PDB file of C-alpha atoms in Angstrom:
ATOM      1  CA  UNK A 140     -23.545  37.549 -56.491  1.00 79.00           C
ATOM      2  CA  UNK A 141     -26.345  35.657 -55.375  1.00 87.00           C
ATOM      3  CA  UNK A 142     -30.141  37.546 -55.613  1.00 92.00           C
ATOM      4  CA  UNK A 143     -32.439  37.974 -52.574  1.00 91.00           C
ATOM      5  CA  UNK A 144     -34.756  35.174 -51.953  1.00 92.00           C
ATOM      6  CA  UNK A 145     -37.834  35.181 -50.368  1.00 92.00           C
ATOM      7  CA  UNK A 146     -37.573  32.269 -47.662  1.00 94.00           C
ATOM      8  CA  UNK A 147     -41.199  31.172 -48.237  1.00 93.00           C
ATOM      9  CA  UNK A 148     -40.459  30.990 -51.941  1.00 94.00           C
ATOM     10  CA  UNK A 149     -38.264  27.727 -51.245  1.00 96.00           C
ATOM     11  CA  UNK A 150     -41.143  25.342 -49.671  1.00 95.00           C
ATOM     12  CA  UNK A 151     -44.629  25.312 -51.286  1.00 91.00           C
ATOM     13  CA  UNK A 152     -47.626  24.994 -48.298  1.00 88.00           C
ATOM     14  CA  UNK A 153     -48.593  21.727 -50.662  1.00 90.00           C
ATOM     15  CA  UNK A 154     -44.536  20.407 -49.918  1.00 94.00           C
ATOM     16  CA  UNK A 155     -44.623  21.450 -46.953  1.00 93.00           C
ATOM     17  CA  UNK A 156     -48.309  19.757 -46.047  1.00 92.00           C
ATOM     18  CA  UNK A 157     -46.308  15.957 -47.573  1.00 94.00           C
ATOM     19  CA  UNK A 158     -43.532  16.521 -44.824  1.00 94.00           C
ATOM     20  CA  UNK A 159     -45.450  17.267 -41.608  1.00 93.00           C
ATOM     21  CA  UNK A 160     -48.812  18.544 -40.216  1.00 91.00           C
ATOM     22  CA  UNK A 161     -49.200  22.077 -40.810  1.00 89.00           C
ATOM     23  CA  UNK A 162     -51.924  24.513 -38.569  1.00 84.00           C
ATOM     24  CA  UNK A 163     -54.433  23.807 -40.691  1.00 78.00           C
ATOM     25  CA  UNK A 164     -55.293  27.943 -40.673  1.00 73.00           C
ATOM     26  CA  UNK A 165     -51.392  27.690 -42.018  1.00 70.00           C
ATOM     27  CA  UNK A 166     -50.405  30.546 -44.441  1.00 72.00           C
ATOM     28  CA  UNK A 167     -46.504  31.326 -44.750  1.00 70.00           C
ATOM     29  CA  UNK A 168     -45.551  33.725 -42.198  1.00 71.00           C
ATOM     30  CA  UNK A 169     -43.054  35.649 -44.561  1.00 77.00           C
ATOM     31  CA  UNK A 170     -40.279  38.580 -42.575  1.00 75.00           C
ATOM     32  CA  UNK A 171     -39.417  40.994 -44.813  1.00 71.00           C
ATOM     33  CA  UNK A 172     -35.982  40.022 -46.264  1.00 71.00           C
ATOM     34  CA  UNK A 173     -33.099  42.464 -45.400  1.00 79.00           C
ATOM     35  CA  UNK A 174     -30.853  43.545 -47.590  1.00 85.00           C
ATOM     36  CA  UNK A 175     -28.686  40.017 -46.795  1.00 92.00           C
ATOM     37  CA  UNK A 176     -31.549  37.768 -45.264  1.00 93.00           C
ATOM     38  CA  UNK A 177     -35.443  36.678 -45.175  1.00 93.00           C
ATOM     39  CA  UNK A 178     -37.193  34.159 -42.834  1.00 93.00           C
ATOM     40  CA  UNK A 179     -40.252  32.045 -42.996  1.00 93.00           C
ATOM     41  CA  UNK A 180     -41.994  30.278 -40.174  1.00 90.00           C
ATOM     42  CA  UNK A 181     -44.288  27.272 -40.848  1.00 91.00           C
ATOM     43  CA  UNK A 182     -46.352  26.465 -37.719  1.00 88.00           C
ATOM     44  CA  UNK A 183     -47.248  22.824 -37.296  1.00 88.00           C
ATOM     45  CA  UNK A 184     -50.509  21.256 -36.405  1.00 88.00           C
ATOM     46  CA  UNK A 185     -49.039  19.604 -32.961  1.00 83.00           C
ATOM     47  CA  UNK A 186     -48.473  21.746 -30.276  1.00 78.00           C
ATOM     48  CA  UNK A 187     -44.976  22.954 -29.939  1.00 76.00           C
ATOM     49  CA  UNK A 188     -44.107  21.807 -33.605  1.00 84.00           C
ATOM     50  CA  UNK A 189     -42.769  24.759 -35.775  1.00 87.00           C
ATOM     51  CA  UNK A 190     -40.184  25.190 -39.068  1.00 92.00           C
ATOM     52  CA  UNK A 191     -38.322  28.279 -38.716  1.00 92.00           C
ATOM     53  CA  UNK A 192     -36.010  28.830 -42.089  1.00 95.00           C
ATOM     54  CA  UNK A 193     -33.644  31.632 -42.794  1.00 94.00           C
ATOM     55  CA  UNK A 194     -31.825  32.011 -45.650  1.00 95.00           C
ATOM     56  CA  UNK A 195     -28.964  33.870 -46.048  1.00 94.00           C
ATOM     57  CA  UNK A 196     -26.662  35.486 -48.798  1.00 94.00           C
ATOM     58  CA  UNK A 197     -24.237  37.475 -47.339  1.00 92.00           C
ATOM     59  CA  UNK A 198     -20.851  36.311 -48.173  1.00 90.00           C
ATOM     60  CA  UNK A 199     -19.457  37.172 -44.605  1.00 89.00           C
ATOM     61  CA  UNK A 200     -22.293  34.753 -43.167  1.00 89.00           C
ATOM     62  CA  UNK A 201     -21.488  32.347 -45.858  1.00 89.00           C
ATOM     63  CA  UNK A 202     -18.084  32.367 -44.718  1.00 89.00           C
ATOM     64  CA  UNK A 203     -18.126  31.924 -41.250  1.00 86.00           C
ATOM     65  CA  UNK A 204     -20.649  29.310 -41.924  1.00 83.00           C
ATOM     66  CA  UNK A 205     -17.873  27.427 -43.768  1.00 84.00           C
ATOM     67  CA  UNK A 206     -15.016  28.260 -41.449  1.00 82.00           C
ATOM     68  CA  UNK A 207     -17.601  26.839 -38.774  1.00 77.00           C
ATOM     69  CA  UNK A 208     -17.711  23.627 -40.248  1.00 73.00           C
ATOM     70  CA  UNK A 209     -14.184  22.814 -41.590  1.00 73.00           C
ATOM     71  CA  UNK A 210     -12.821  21.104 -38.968  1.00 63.00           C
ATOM     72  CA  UNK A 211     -10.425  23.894 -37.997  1.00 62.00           C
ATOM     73  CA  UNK A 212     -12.403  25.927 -35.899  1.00 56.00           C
ATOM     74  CA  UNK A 213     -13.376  25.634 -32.392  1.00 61.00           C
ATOM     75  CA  UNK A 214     -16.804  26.002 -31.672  1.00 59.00           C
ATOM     76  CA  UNK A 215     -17.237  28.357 -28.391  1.00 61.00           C
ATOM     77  CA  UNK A 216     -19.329  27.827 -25.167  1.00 66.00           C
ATOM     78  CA  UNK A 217     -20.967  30.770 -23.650  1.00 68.00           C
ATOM     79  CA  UNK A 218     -22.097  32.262 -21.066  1.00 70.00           C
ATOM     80  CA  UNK A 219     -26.255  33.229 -20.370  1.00 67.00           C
ATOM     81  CA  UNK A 220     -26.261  36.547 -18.324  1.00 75.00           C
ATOM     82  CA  UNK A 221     -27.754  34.324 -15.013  1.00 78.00           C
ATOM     83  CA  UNK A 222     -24.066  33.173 -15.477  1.00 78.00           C
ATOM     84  CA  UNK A 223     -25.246  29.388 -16.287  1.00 72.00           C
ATOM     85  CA  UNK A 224     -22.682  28.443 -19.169  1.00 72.00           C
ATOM     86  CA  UNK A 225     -23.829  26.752 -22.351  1.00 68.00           C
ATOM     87  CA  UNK A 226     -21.803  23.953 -24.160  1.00 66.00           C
ATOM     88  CA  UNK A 227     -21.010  24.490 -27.965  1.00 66.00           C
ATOM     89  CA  UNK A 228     -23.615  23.004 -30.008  1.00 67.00           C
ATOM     90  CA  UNK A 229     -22.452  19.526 -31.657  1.00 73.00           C
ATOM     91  CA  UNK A 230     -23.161  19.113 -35.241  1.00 80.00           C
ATOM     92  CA  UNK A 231     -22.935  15.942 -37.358  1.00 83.00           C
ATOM     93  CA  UNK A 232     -22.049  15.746 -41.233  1.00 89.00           C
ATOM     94  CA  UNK A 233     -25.073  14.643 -43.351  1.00 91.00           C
ATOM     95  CA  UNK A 234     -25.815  14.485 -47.277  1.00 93.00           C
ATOM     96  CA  UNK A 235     -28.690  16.180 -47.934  1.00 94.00           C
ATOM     97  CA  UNK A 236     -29.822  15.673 -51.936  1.00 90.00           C
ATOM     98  CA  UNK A 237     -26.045  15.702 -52.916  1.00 92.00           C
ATOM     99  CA  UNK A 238     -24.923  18.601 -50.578  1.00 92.00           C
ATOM    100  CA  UNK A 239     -23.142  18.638 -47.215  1.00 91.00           C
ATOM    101  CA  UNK A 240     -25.577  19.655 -44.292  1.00 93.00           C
ATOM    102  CA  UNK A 241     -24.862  20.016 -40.774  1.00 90.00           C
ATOM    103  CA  UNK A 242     -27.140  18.523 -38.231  1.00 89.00           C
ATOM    104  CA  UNK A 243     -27.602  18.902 -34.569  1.00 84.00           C
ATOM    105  CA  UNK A 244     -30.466  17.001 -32.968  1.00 77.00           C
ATOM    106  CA  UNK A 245     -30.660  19.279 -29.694  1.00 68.00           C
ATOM    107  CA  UNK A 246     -29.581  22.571 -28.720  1.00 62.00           C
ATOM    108  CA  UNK A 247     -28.021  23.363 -25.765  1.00 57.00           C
ATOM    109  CA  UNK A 248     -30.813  25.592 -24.758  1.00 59.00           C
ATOM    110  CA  UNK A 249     -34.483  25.003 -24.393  1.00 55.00           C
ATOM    111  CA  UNK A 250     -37.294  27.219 -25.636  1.00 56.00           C
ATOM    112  CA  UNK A 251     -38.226  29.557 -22.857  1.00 59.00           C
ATOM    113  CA  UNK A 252     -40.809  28.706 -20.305  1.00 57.00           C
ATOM    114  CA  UNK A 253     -40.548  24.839 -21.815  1.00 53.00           C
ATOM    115  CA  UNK A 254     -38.521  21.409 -21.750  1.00 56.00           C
ATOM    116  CA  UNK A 255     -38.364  21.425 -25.230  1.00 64.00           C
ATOM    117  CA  UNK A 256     -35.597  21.542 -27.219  1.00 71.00           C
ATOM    118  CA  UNK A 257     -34.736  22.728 -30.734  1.00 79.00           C
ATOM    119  CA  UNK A 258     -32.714  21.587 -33.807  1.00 86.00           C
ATOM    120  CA  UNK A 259     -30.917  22.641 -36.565  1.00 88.00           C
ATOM    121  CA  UNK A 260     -29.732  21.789 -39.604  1.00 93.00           C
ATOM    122  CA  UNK A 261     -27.854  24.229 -42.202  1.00 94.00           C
ATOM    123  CA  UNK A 262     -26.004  24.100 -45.492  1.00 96.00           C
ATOM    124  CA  UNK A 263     -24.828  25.870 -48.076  1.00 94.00           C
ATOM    125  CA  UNK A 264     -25.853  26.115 -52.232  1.00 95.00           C
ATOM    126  CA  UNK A 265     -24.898  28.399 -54.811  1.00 94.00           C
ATOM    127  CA  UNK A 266     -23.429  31.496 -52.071  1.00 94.00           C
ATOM    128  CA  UNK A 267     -26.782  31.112 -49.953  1.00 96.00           C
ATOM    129  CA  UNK A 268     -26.924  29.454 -47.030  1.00 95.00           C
ATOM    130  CA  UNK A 269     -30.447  27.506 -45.696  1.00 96.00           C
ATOM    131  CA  UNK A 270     -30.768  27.418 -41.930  1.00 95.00           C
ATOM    132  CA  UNK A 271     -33.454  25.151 -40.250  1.00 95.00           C
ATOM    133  CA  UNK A 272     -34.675  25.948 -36.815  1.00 91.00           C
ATOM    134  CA  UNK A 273     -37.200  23.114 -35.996  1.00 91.00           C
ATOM    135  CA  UNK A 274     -39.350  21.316 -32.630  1.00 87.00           C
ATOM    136  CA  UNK A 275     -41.143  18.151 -33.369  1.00 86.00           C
ATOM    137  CA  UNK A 276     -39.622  17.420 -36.661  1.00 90.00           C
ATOM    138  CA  UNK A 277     -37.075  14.600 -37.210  1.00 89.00           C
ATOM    139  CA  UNK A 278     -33.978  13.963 -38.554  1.00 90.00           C
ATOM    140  CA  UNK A 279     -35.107  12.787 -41.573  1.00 93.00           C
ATOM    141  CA  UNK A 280     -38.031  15.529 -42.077  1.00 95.00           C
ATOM    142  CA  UNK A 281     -35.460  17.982 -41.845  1.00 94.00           C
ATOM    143  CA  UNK A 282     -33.725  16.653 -44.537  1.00 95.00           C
ATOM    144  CA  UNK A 283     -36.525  16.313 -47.036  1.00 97.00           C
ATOM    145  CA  UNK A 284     -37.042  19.937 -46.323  1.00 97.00           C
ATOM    146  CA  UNK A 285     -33.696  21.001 -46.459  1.00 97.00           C
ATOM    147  CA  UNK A 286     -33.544  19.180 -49.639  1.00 97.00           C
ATOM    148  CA  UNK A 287     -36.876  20.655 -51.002  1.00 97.00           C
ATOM    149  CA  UNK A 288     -35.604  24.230 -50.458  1.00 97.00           C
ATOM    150  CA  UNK A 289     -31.751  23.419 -51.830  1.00 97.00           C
ATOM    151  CA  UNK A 290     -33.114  22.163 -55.330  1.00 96.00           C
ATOM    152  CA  UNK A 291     -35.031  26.305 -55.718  1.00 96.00           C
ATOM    153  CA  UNK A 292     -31.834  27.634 -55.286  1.00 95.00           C
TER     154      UNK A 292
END
């Protein structure tokens, strides 16, 4: 079974630094891992940019992260307790240093309080699966993170 892994252990502040502009006071803010998860969030220099990264290795999340993306499964709308609904997110296949990745360039909801919207882009190595939550990055620095953090694990 895979081991826990500290999320901040996957990205170097130096790697990080080559990608995008990090707060220059940057220092990994690391969440404690659980017993089947750990985040790290790397704020960046311009307002409103940010890198949130989870990693998870629980096999149920590793599943349905799989079942999500075979092609068999419906993704679901919802429903925001105001009652205003909220389309399924749309993801598109990409390669990311050899490995399937899932990429969607805007989520259906915007931070609070702003216009701005977040993406993501997930996939899974060796029974762990990386999840990036990012604003202000593109497609492509997404994947030369993704890909940083895939090759440590």
């Amino acid at each position: 079974l895979p081991k826990p892994v500290k999320a901040c252990s996957l990205m170097s502040k130096a790697q990080a630094a080559s990608i995008f502009s990090l707060a220059s006071a940057y220092r990994p803010q690391q969440q404690a891992p659980t017993n089947e998860q750990s985040y790290c969030v790397y704020p960046g220099s311009a307002k409103g940019t940010y890198l949130i990264v989870n990693v998870t290795w629980s096999q149920a999340e590793v599943s349905t992260f799989e079942k999500a993306h075979d092609g068999h499964h419906a993704m679901a709308t919802g429903t925001l307790p105001s009652g205003q609904s909220i389309p399924a997110p749309r993801f598109v296949k990409v390669t990311v240093g050899g490995n399937s990745a899932y990429w969607s360039a805007r989520q259906p909801l915007p931070i609070n309080g702003t216009s701005n919207y977040p993406s993501l882009m997930a996939a899974t190595r060796n029974g762990y699966v990386v999840s990036l939550s990012a604003m202000g990055l593109t497609e492509s620095q997404n994947e030369q993170i993704l890909s940083t953090m895939l090759r440590r694990l």
